[in-house]
PDB file of C-alpha atoms in Angstrom:
ATOM      1  CA  UNK A 100     -22.452  17.713  80.450  1.00 51.00           C
ATOM      2  CA  UNK A 101     -21.037  16.277  77.222  1.00 61.00           C
ATOM      3  CA  UNK A 102     -23.962  17.630  75.216  1.00 68.00           C
ATOM      4  CA  UNK A 103     -23.420  21.038  76.662  1.00 74.00           C
ATOM      5  CA  UNK A 104     -19.888  21.284  75.120  1.00 70.00           C
ATOM      6  CA  UNK A 105     -20.540  19.197  72.026  1.00 69.00           C
ATOM      7  CA  UNK A 106     -20.479  22.390  69.881  1.00 70.00           C
ATOM      8  CA  UNK A 107     -16.761  22.708  70.753  1.00 73.00           C
ATOM      9  CA  UNK A 108     -15.764  19.457  69.113  1.00 74.00           C
ATOM     10  CA  UNK A 109     -12.834  19.576  66.713  1.00 80.00           C
ATOM     11  CA  UNK A 110     -15.068  18.791  63.740  1.00 78.00           C
ATOM     12  CA  UNK A 111     -17.323  21.698  64.545  1.00 74.00           C
ATOM     13  CA  UNK A 112     -14.382  24.087  64.894  1.00 79.00           C
ATOM     14  CA  UNK A 113     -12.774  22.815  61.712  1.00 80.00           C
ATOM     15  CA  UNK A 114     -15.899  23.645  59.771  1.00 80.00           C
ATOM     16  CA  UNK A 115     -15.969  27.176  61.084  1.00 79.00           C
ATOM     17  CA  UNK A 116     -12.236  27.604  60.451  1.00 77.00           C
ATOM     18  CA  UNK A 117     -12.748  26.489  56.850  1.00 78.00           C
ATOM     19  CA  UNK A 118     -15.547  29.047  56.431  1.00 80.00           C
ATOM     20  CA  UNK A 119     -13.354  31.822  57.840  1.00 77.00           C
ATOM     21  CA  UNK A 120     -10.510  30.810  55.544  1.00 73.00           C
ATOM     22  CA  UNK A 121     -12.891  31.028  52.552  1.00 76.00           C
ATOM     23  CA  UNK A 122     -13.964  34.512  53.439  1.00 76.00           C
ATOM     24  CA  UNK A 123     -10.417  35.719  54.079  1.00 73.00           C
ATOM     25  CA  UNK A 124      -9.062  34.105  50.919  1.00 70.00           C
ATOM     26  CA  UNK A 125      -6.178  32.254  52.459  1.00 61.00           C
ATOM     27  CA  UNK A 126      -5.589  29.278  54.763  1.00 55.00           C
ATOM     28  CA  UNK A 127      -4.218  30.316  58.192  1.00 56.00           C
ATOM     29  CA  UNK A 128      -5.053  28.119  61.087  1.00 60.00           C
ATOM     30  CA  UNK A 129      -2.670  29.614  63.688  1.00 67.00           C
ATOM     31  CA  UNK A 130      -3.778  32.972  65.100  1.00 68.00           C
ATOM     32  CA  UNK A 131      -0.171  34.024  65.766  1.00 66.00           C
ATOM     33  CA  UNK A 132       0.647  33.438  62.166  1.00 67.00           C
ATOM     34  CA  UNK A 133      -2.400  35.389  61.141  1.00 67.00           C
ATOM     35  CA  UNK A 134      -1.216  38.296  63.254  1.00 70.00           C
ATOM     36  CA  UNK A 135       2.249  38.084  61.708  1.00 67.00           C
ATOM     37  CA  UNK A 136       0.708  38.184  58.223  1.00 65.00           C
ATOM     38  CA  UNK A 137      -1.478  41.108  59.111  1.00 71.00           C
ATOM     39  CA  UNK A 138       1.502  43.077  60.586  1.00 74.00           C
ATOM     40  CA  UNK A 139       3.545  42.721  57.371  1.00 63.00           C
TER      41      UNK A 139
END
């Protein structure tokens, strides 16, 4: 069971978040904040 969800580990998610931040050009880790920035 642990192996099944190993891809959801914080390190794995951090790597993907970093890649998304690089593509978007800014560092926003909170989706609510991202929406607030997009609305302005």
